[in-house]
Amino acid sequence: MLTAGPGTRVVELRVHGLMGTAPETLVSSVAAVDVAGDGIGRIVQPADRLLRPAPGPMLRAEGQSIPRVVEGYVWGGMTSGGAAKAAWALLFPFALANVAHWMLPPIPSGHRLARWLGLVNRSLLRLAAVLLTMLLVTQAAVVSLDLIAAQCLAPGSPCLARTVPDWLREVYLVRPLIGLVPVLALIYVLYWISCVAWEAEAGAHATNPPPTPPNARVLLPGTNLVADPDTPTLRALHLLAALSTVALLPLGGPFAAPGGAQSVLWGLALALLVVAVLGVLLLDDPRGVHPARAGRWLRAALGPVTRRVLLALGCGLVAAAAAAQDPLPGELAGTDSTVEALAAALIVLVVLFGLLLVPAALVARQEWRGRPRSLRPWAGGWMSAPTVAVAAVLGGGFGVGLAVAVQQLVGASGDLPDGYQPVTLLWGAAAALGVVAAACFGVAVGVASLRLRSGRFTKADAMVRLLHDRDLPEAVRAWRSAGWRRAHLHHVLLAGAFVLMVGALVVLVVRVWRLSLPAWTDPLSTVGLLSLGVLAGALLRAVYNAARAPAAGRQLGVITDLACFWPREAHPIVPPCYAMKVAPELAARTAEHLRDPGTRVVLIGDSHGSLLVAVAAARLLNSMDEPDRRRIGLVTAGSQLRWAYCRAFPAVLPLPALGTLAGELGTRWRSLCRGTDPLGGGVTTWDQQVCEENLLGVGFRADGTIGPLAAATRAPSGALVLGLDHWLRDPAPGPVAGRRWTPGVQRHANYPANPEWDRAIAMAAGLDPAEPTLGQLDLLFPSPPPRN
């Protein structure tokens, strides 16, 4: 532990969690002012009445008052605000497919079978991602090209008769243009979104690690969280596949070659589609750039010039396919078969991926063999399969819902693809099961509430009673509810994914074998139509409201905040990854403060911000000398690092990596947690139990090893400090002088208002948080000499 000198000061660098946080709230002040940053990633400090940076409150430690600077990093503008960012929520299925890549199980070192399984699984994920892109574009073409242009605007059709006169419908290229322009606009929007990237400020790039093999073992959390250099190539292949699919639709689809000159266009479009799909399938991790690997030649062949030529050729094919339609048929024969083939291929691919993921997860079990169940990855490392399955079902459902909503909006009497009816049945059954599950859950919650209100307590409540020194029914109810959510969240996700996937398989069987549905399924289809229409309409309305109101945009930003943390790896057409900007800029700001030899920097992450500061701290520890590393501290509050992120992303944030981080920081990592917090729990300890009025547990020791810990100590604020975790009282026993007071159970809010906050800051800064003794007070404030 470093001794505080006369020039010592502490800098708190706070990072907020999801949904964005007002700068004033982040720095616990009535006003805040920017002191650094580029306006997207903002460094703010408390401000006085003249909006000048103001010093933070003094930090009491080691018998003295130490100057403190409070700063906050505001990154909410990267995921919310404006129409463009609000529209990112529409790409949620794509983002889920990309997240599935980072959920793959780790590859044990030197295991050849695991390495090949990882290669195949990553390739299958990328193939599923490009099929999702093709399905989205094809479903958009079903609406604009088939339902509107071909059927609704056909000469003599009463649909939109007052808007589009009959003579205009017979003009050459009018209907193909009306049908293809929205689809091409959609492809351009996808291209524009995929080109957006958050760039770190100059000087911060050095803390970004170079590309590393995916799913490999890491020593510190998030060190393999890097951008893929193949993203531009992958983006071009996705767009080429989309353009080729659009060009094939007016020509009869990929399964029926037209006659005459159109057959040349059809063959060229099909060839480009094959090139795009094979390129996605063969393109893998950054190790392929090594001269000994065949991927080097693929990357050289798909350079910038080649990509531009291919995309220009795809656009030209779409224009030629439109020009070849004179007149446009009253119904496009290729849309039904194309949509159904893409959906069937996606389902088969997801099933194959799930099957191949089983042996990969079994091989990776040696990484967590012997751990308690609460520390093992979700679904045994298999969680990536249901994630991509949900992405596929949501992607198909959004398209069907959009088609149904547009059909009802314009009053079109045309037919939608036959495969849409089983999809409506699937969503109708899912809605019915959801209502039943919600009713059962409500009954269970009601029974549990009655039991809790009866005043009976169990051994599981011993920690609550020890923390509060008495029985608090409100606190016990909150502890039990929060513990259940943390323990069973992944079970709920798995159950929902299982129901949707079983329904998708039933839909596939019904379509392949042309089975007739019984009459009792008609109400389910009606409910499914209503659900999909409401889903599409509600999502579009939410995006519209978010574009108009920044507050609504922040609420919608929860969807993108979670998904857009991860770099583009499996799917390139997702919102930009903000972690590639936040982590290096946090590291750069910390390094800037550490140039002053008397400064100690404590990185503080609230909720999801704890993941960002953990990655930033890991990069700092990898790049700094030992004297500077000893002046870095870490505080996590309401964190999901152990109970969620370590279990959902075992290759990126494995538990041993957190242990290494704890060993590097020693006692300079402190974690504030509440048992009543449903989103944040203990990070460095687990298996807590009360024995003879002592709180015991297992967790990370100061040297990073795992084992039983000494009994928890009671802090002056009443918190129990077990290892590196500070378990706070909730509700607090009463107001504290000089602290903002909020009565009641706080759960996931107001961590800085707890008096234990300053004590954790002092310990993370390497200071002794003990209050001065009477002797020290006499030295600091000597008594005046007696008067004569």
Coordinates of N, CA and C in Angstrom, one line a residue, residues 50-221:
L50 N -21.0 29.2 -12.3 CA -20.5 29.8 -13.6 C -20.0 28.8 -14.6
L51 N -20.4 27.5 -14.4 CA -20.1 26.4 -15.3 C -18.6 26.3 -15.5
R52 N -17.9 26.4 -14.4 CA -16.5 26.2 -14.4 C -16.2 24.8 -13.7
P53 N -15.2 24.0 -14.1 CA -14.9 22.8 -13.4 C -14.7 23.0 -11.9
A54 N -15.3 22.3 -11.1 CA -15.2 22.4 -9.6 C -14.6 21.2 -9.0
P55 N -13.8 21.4 -8.0 CA -13.2 20.2 -7.3 C -14.2 19.4 -6.6
G56 N -13.9 18.1 -6.5 CA -14.8 17.2 -5.8 C -14.6 17.3 -4.3
P57 N -15.5 16.6 -3.6 CA -15.3 16.6 -2.1 C -14.1 15.9 -1.6
M58 N -13.5 16.4 -0.5 CA -12.3 15.8 0.0 C -12.5 14.4 0.4
L59 N -11.5 13.6 0.2 CA -11.6 12.2 0.6 C -10.8 12.0 1.9
R60 N -11.6 11.5 2.9 CA -11.0 11.2 4.2 C -10.3 9.9 4.2
A61 N -9.0 9.9 4.4 CA -8.2 8.6 4.5 C -6.9 8.9 5.1
E62 N -6.4 7.9 5.8 CA -5.1 8.0 6.5 C -4.9 9.2 7.4
G63 N -6.0 9.6 8.0 CA -6.0 10.7 9.0 C -5.9 12.0 8.4
Q64 N -6.2 12.2 7.1 CA -6.1 13.5 6.5 C -7.2 13.6 5.4
S65 N -7.3 14.8 4.9 CA -8.2 15.1 3.8 C -7.4 15.2 2.5
I66 N -7.7 14.3 1.6 CA -7.0 14.2 0.3 C -7.8 14.8 -0.8
P67 N -7.2 15.7 -1.6 CA -8.0 16.3 -2.7 C -8.5 15.2 -3.7
R68 N -9.7 15.4 -4.1 CA -10.3 14.5 -5.0 C -10.9 15.2 -6.2
V69 N -10.7 14.6 -7.4 CA -11.3 15.1 -8.7 C -12.3 14.0 -9.2
V70 N -13.5 14.5 -9.4 CA -14.5 13.6 -9.9 C -14.7 13.8 -11.4
E71 N -14.6 12.8 -12.2 CA -14.8 12.9 -13.6 C -15.7 11.8 -14.1
G72 N -16.4 12.0 -15.1 CA -17.3 11.0 -15.7 C -17.1 10.9 -17.2
Y73 N -17.2 9.6 -17.7 CA -17.1 9.4 -19.1 C -18.5 9.1 -19.6
V74 N -19.1 10.0 -20.5 CA -20.4 9.8 -20.9 C -20.4 9.3 -22.4
W75 N -20.9 8.0 -22.5 CA -20.9 7.4 -23.9 C -22.3 7.1 -24.4
G76 N -23.3 7.6 -23.7 CA -24.7 7.3 -24.1 C -25.0 7.8 -25.5
G77 N -24.3 8.9 -26.0 CA -24.6 9.4 -27.3 C -24.2 8.5 -28.4
M78 N -23.4 7.5 -28.1 CA -23.1 6.5 -29.2 C -24.2 5.5 -29.5
T79 N -25.1 5.4 -28.7 CA -26.2 4.4 -28.9 C -27.6 5.0 -28.9
S80 N -27.8 6.2 -28.6 CA -29.1 6.8 -28.6 C -29.1 8.3 -29.0
G81 N -30.2 8.7 -29.5 CA -30.3 10.1 -30.0 C -30.4 10.2 -31.5
G82 N -31.5 10.7 -32.0 CA -31.6 10.9 -33.4 C -32.3 9.7 -34.1
A83 N -32.8 10.0 -35.3 CA -33.5 9.0 -36.1 C -32.6 7.8 -36.5
A84 N -31.4 8.1 -36.9 CA -30.5 7.0 -37.4 C -30.2 6.0 -36.2
K85 N -29.9 6.5 -35.1 CA -29.5 5.6 -34.0 C -30.8 4.9 -33.5
A86 N -31.9 5.5 -33.5 CA -33.1 4.9 -33.1 C -33.5 3.7 -34.0
A87 N -33.2 3.9 -35.3 CA -33.5 2.9 -36.3 C -32.6 1.7 -36.1
W88 N -31.5 1.8 -35.4 CA -30.6 0.6 -35.1 C -31.4 -0.5 -34.5
A89 N -32.4 -0.2 -33.7 CA -33.2 -1.3 -33.1 C -33.8 -2.2 -34.1
L90 N -34.1 -1.8 -35.3 CA -34.6 -2.6 -36.3 C -33.6 -3.7 -36.7
L91 N -32.3 -3.5 -36.5 CA -31.3 -4.5 -36.8 C -31.0 -5.4 -35.6
F92 N -31.9 -5.5 -34.7 CA -31.7 -6.4 -33.5 C -31.4 -7.8 -33.9
P93 N -32.1 -8.5 -34.8 CA -31.8 -9.8 -35.2 C -30.3 -10.0 -35.7
F94 N -29.9 -9.0 -36.5 CA -28.5 -9.0 -36.9 C -27.5 -8.9 -35.8
A95 N -27.8 -8.0 -34.8 CA -27.0 -7.8 -33.7 C -26.9 -9.1 -32.8
L96 N -28.0 -9.8 -32.7 CA -28.0 -11.0 -31.9 C -27.1 -12.1 -32.6
A97 N -27.2 -12.2 -33.9 CA -26.3 -13.1 -34.6 C -24.9 -12.8 -34.4
N98 N -24.6 -11.5 -34.3 CA -23.2 -11.1 -34.0 C -22.8 -11.4 -32.6
V99 N -23.7 -11.2 -31.7 CA -23.4 -11.5 -30.3 C -23.1 -13.0 -30.1
A100 N -23.8 -13.8 -30.9 CA -23.7 -15.2 -30.7 C -22.2 -15.7 -31.0
H101 N -21.5 -14.9 -31.8 CA -20.1 -15.3 -32.0 C -19.3 -15.1 -30.7
W102 N -19.5 -14.1 -30.0 CA -18.8 -13.8 -28.8 C -19.2 -14.7 -27.6
M103 N -20.3 -15.5 -27.8 CA -20.7 -16.4 -26.8 C -20.2 -17.8 -27.0
L104 N -19.4 -18.0 -28.1 CA -18.9 -19.4 -28.3 C -18.0 -19.8 -27.2
P105 N -17.9 -21.1 -26.9 CA -17.0 -21.6 -25.8 C -15.6 -21.4 -26.2
P106 N -14.7 -21.3 -25.2 CA -13.3 -21.2 -25.5 C -12.7 -22.4 -26.1
I107 N -11.6 -22.2 -26.7 CA -10.8 -23.3 -27.4 C -9.6 -23.6 -26.5
P108 N -9.6 -24.8 -25.9 CA -8.4 -25.2 -25.0 C -7.1 -25.2 -25.9
S109 N -6.0 -24.7 -25.3 CA -4.8 -24.6 -26.0 C -4.3 -26.0 -26.4
G110 N -3.9 -26.1 -27.7 CA -3.3 -27.3 -28.2 C -4.3 -28.4 -28.6
H111 N -5.6 -28.1 -28.5 CA -6.6 -29.1 -28.8 C -7.0 -29.0 -30.3
R112 N -6.6 -29.9 -31.1 CA -6.8 -29.8 -32.5 C -8.3 -29.9 -32.9
L113 N -9.0 -30.9 -32.3 CA -10.5 -31.1 -32.5 C -11.2 -29.8 -32.2
A114 N -10.9 -29.2 -31.0 CA -11.6 -28.0 -30.6 C -11.3 -26.9 -31.6
R115 N -10.1 -26.8 -32.1 CA -9.8 -25.7 -33.0 C -10.6 -25.9 -34.3
W116 N -10.7 -27.1 -34.8 CA -11.5 -27.3 -36.0 C -13.0 -27.1 -35.8
L117 N -13.4 -27.5 -34.7 CA -14.9 -27.3 -34.3 C -15.1 -25.8 -34.3
G118 N -14.2 -25.0 -33.6 CA -14.4 -23.6 -33.6 C -14.4 -22.9 -34.9
L119 N -13.5 -23.4 -35.8 CA -13.5 -22.9 -37.2 C -14.8 -23.1 -37.9
V120 N -15.3 -24.3 -37.8 CA -16.6 -24.7 -38.5 C -17.7 -23.9 -37.9
N121 N -17.8 -23.8 -36.6 CA -18.9 -23.1 -36.0 C -18.9 -21.6 -36.3
R122 N -17.7 -21.0 -36.4 CA -17.6 -19.6 -36.8 C -18.1 -19.4 -38.2
S123 N -17.7 -20.3 -39.1 CA -18.1 -20.2 -40.5 C -19.6 -20.4 -40.6
L124 N -20.2 -21.3 -39.8 CA -21.6 -21.5 -39.9 C -22.4 -20.3 -39.4
L125 N -21.8 -19.6 -38.4 CA -22.4 -18.4 -37.9 C -22.4 -17.3 -38.9
R126 N -21.3 -17.2 -39.6 CA -21.2 -16.2 -40.7 C -22.2 -16.5 -41.8
L127 N -22.3 -17.8 -42.1 CA -23.3 -18.2 -43.2 C -24.7 -17.9 -42.8
A128 N -25.0 -18.2 -41.5 CA -26.4 -17.8 -41.0 C -26.6 -16.3 -41.0
A129 N -25.6 -15.6 -40.8 CA -25.7 -14.1 -40.8 C -26.0 -13.6 -42.2
V130 N -25.3 -14.1 -43.2 CA -25.6 -13.6 -44.6 C -27.0 -14.1 -45.0
L131 N -27.4 -15.3 -44.6 CA -28.8 -15.7 -44.9 C -29.8 -14.8 -44.2
L132 N -29.5 -14.3 -43.0 CA -30.4 -13.3 -42.4 C -30.5 -12.0 -43.2
T133 N -29.4 -11.6 -43.7 CA -29.4 -10.4 -44.6 C -30.2 -10.6 -45.8
M134 N -30.0 -11.7 -46.5 CA -30.8 -12.1 -47.7 C -32.3 -12.2 -47.4
L135 N -32.6 -12.8 -46.2 CA -34.0 -12.9 -45.9 C -34.7 -11.6 -45.6
L136 N -33.9 -10.7 -45.0 CA -34.5 -9.3 -44.7 C -34.8 -8.6 -46.1
V137 N -33.8 -8.6 -47.0 CA -34.0 -7.9 -48.2 C -35.1 -8.6 -49.1
T138 N -35.1 -9.9 -49.0 CA -36.2 -10.6 -49.8 C -37.6 -10.3 -49.2
Q139 N -37.7 -10.3 -47.9 CA -39.0 -9.9 -47.3 C -39.4 -8.5 -47.6
A140 N -38.4 -7.6 -47.7 CA -38.7 -6.2 -48.1 C -39.2 -6.2 -49.6
A141 N -38.6 -7.0 -50.4 CA -39.0 -7.1 -51.8 C -40.4 -7.7 -51.9
V142 N -40.7 -8.6 -51.0 CA -42.1 -9.2 -51.0 C -43.1 -8.1 -50.9
V143 N -42.8 -7.1 -50.0 CA -43.7 -6.0 -49.7 C -43.7 -5.0 -50.9
S144 N -42.6 -4.5 -51.2 CA -42.5 -3.4 -52.2 C -42.7 -3.9 -53.7
L145 N -41.9 -5.0 -54.0 CA -41.9 -5.4 -55.4 C -43.1 -6.3 -55.8
D146 N -43.4 -7.2 -54.9 CA -44.5 -8.2 -55.2 C -45.8 -7.7 -54.8
L147 N -46.0 -7.4 -53.4 CA -47.3 -7.0 -52.9 C -47.8 -5.6 -53.5
I148 N -46.9 -4.6 -53.5 CA -47.3 -3.3 -54.0 C -47.1 -3.2 -55.5
A149 N -45.9 -3.3 -56.1 CA -45.7 -3.0 -57.5 C -46.4 -4.0 -58.4
A150 N -46.2 -5.3 -58.1 CA -46.7 -6.3 -59.0 C -48.2 -6.5 -58.8
Q151 N -48.7 -6.7 -57.6 CA -50.1 -7.0 -57.4 C -51.0 -5.8 -57.2
C152 N -50.6 -4.9 -56.3 CA -51.5 -3.8 -55.9 C -51.6 -2.8 -57.1
L153 N -50.5 -2.5 -57.8 CA -50.4 -1.6 -58.9 C -50.6 -2.2 -60.3
A154 N -51.1 -3.4 -60.3 CA -51.3 -4.0 -61.6 C -52.4 -3.2 -62.3
P155 N -52.4 -3.1 -63.7 CA -53.4 -2.4 -64.4 C -54.8 -3.0 -64.1
G156 N -55.8 -2.2 -63.8 CA -57.1 -2.6 -63.5 C -57.4 -3.0 -62.1
S157 N -56.3 -3.0 -61.2 CA -56.5 -3.3 -59.8 C -57.1 -2.1 -59.1
P158 N -58.1 -2.4 -58.2 CA -58.7 -1.2 -57.4 C -57.8 -0.7 -56.3
C159 N -56.7 -1.4 -56.0 CA -55.8 -1.0 -54.9 C -55.1 0.3 -55.3
L160 N -55.2 1.3 -54.4 CA -54.6 2.6 -54.5 C -55.0 3.3 -55.8
A161 N -56.3 3.1 -56.2 CA -56.8 3.6 -57.5 C -56.8 5.1 -57.5
R162 N -57.0 5.8 -56.3 CA -57.1 7.2 -56.2 C -55.7 7.8 -56.2
T163 N -54.7 7.0 -55.8 CA -53.3 7.5 -55.7 C -52.5 7.4 -57.0
V164 N -52.6 6.2 -57.6 CA -51.9 5.9 -58.8 C -52.9 5.7 -59.9
P165 N -53.0 6.6 -60.9 CA -54.0 6.4 -62.0 C -53.6 5.2 -62.9
D166 N -54.6 4.6 -63.6 CA -54.4 3.4 -64.3 C -53.4 3.6 -65.5
W167 N -53.4 4.8 -66.1 CA -52.5 5.1 -67.2 C -51.0 5.1 -66.8
L168 N -50.8 5.5 -65.5 CA -49.4 5.5 -65.1 C -48.9 4.1 -64.8
R169 N -49.8 3.2 -64.4 CA -49.4 1.9 -64.2 C -48.9 1.1 -65.4
E170 N -49.3 1.6 -66.6 CA -48.9 1.0 -67.8 C -47.6 1.6 -68.4
V171 N -47.1 2.7 -67.8 CA -45.9 3.3 -68.3 C -44.7 2.4 -68.1
Y172 N -43.8 2.3 -69.0 CA -42.6 1.4 -68.9 C -41.8 1.8 -67.7
L173 N -41.4 0.8 -66.9 CA -40.5 0.9 -65.8 C -41.1 1.6 -64.6
V174 N -42.3 2.1 -64.6 CA -42.9 2.8 -63.4 C -43.0 1.8 -62.3
R175 N -43.7 0.6 -62.6 CA -43.9 -0.3 -61.5 C -42.7 -1.0 -61.0
P176 N -41.7 -1.4 -61.9 CA -40.5 -2.0 -61.4 C -39.7 -1.0 -60.5
L177 N -39.7 0.3 -60.9 CA -39.0 1.3 -60.1 C -39.7 1.5 -58.8
I178 N -41.0 1.5 -58.7 CA -41.7 1.7 -57.4 C -41.4 0.5 -56.5
G179 N -41.2 -0.7 -57.1 CA -40.9 -1.9 -56.3 C -39.5 -2.0 -55.9
L180 N -38.5 -1.6 -56.8 CA -37.1 -1.8 -56.5 C -36.5 -0.7 -55.7
V181 N -36.9 0.6 -55.9 CA -36.3 1.7 -55.3 C -36.3 1.5 -53.7
P182 N -37.4 1.2 -53.1 CA -37.3 1.0 -51.6 C -36.4 -0.1 -51.2
V183 N -36.3 -1.2 -52.0 CA -35.3 -2.2 -51.6 C -33.9 -1.8 -51.8
L184 N -33.6 -1.1 -52.9 CA -32.3 -0.5 -53.0 C -31.9 0.5 -52.0
A185 N -32.9 1.3 -51.6 CA -32.7 2.2 -50.5 C -32.4 1.5 -49.2
L186 N -33.1 0.4 -48.9 CA -32.8 -0.4 -47.7 C -31.4 -1.0 -47.8
I187 N -30.9 -1.4 -48.9 CA -29.5 -1.9 -49.1 C -28.5 -0.8 -48.8
Y188 N -28.8 0.4 -49.3 CA -27.9 1.5 -49.1 C -27.9 1.9 -47.6
V189 N -29.0 1.8 -46.9 CA -29.0 2.1 -45.5 C -28.2 1.1 -44.8
L190 N -28.3 -0.2 -45.1 CA -27.5 -1.2 -44.5 C -26.0 -1.0 -44.8
Y191 N -25.7 -0.5 -46.0 CA -24.3 -0.2 -46.3 C -23.8 1.0 -45.4
W192 N -24.7 2.0 -45.3 CA -24.3 3.2 -44.6 C -24.1 2.9 -43.1
I193 N -25.0 2.1 -42.5 CA -24.9 1.7 -41.1 C -23.6 0.9 -40.9
S194 N -23.3 0.0 -41.8 CA -22.1 -0.9 -41.6 C -20.8 -0.1 -41.8
C195 N -20.9 1.1 -42.4 CA -19.6 1.9 -42.6 C -19.4 2.8 -41.4
V196 N -20.4 3.0 -40.5 CA -20.2 3.9 -39.4 C -19.3 3.2 -38.4
A197 N -18.4 3.9 -37.8 CA -17.5 3.3 -36.8 C -17.1 4.4 -35.9
W198 N -17.0 4.2 -34.6 CA -16.6 5.1 -33.6 C -15.1 5.1 -33.5
E199 N -14.4 6.2 -33.8 CA -13.0 6.3 -33.8 C -12.5 6.9 -32.4
A200 N -11.5 6.3 -31.8 CA -11.0 6.8 -30.6 C -10.1 8.1 -31.0
E201 N -10.0 8.9 -30.0 CA -9.2 10.2 -30.2 C -7.7 9.8 -30.5
A202 N -7.1 10.7 -31.1 CA -5.7 10.5 -31.4 C -4.9 10.3 -30.2
G203 N -4.0 9.3 -30.2 CA -3.2 9.0 -29.0 C -3.8 7.9 -28.2
A204 N -5.1 7.5 -28.4 CA -5.7 6.5 -27.6 C -5.6 5.1 -28.3
H205 N -5.1 5.1 -29.6 CA -5.1 3.8 -30.3 C -4.1 2.8 -29.8
A206 N -3.1 3.4 -29.1 CA -2.0 2.5 -28.7 C -2.5 1.5 -27.7
T207 N -3.6 1.7 -27.0 CA -4.0 0.8 -26.0 C -5.0 -0.2 -26.5
N208 N -5.3 -0.2 -27.8 CA -6.1 -1.2 -28.5 C -5.1 -2.4 -28.9
P209 N -5.4 -3.6 -28.4 CA -4.5 -4.7 -28.7 C -4.6 -5.1 -30.2
P210 N -3.6 -5.7 -30.8 CA -3.7 -6.2 -32.2 C -4.7 -7.3 -32.3
P211 N -5.1 -7.7 -33.5 CA -6.1 -8.8 -33.7 C -5.5 -10.1 -33.2
T212 N -6.3 -10.9 -32.5 CA -5.9 -12.1 -31.9 C -6.8 -13.2 -32.4
P213 N -6.4 -14.5 -32.2 CA -7.2 -15.6 -32.6 C -8.5 -15.6 -31.7
P214 N -9.7 -15.8 -32.3 CA -10.9 -15.8 -31.6 C -11.1 -17.0 -30.7
N215 N -11.8 -16.8 -29.6 CA -12.1 -17.9 -28.7 C -10.9 -18.5 -28.0
A216 N -9.8 -17.9 -28.1 CA -8.6 -18.4 -27.4 C -8.5 -17.9 -26.0
R217 N -7.8 -18.6 -25.1 CA -7.7 -18.3 -23.7 C -7.0 -17.0 -23.5
V218 N -7.6 -16.2 -22.6 CA -7.0 -14.8 -22.3 C -6.6 -14.8 -20.9
L219 N -5.6 -14.0 -20.6 CA -5.1 -13.8 -19.2 C -5.8 -12.7 -18.5
L220 N -6.3 -11.7 -19.2 CA -7.0 -10.6 -18.6 C -8.3 -10.4 -19.3
P221 N -9.4 -9.9 -18.7 CA -10.7 -9.8 -19.3 C -10.7 -8.9 -20.5

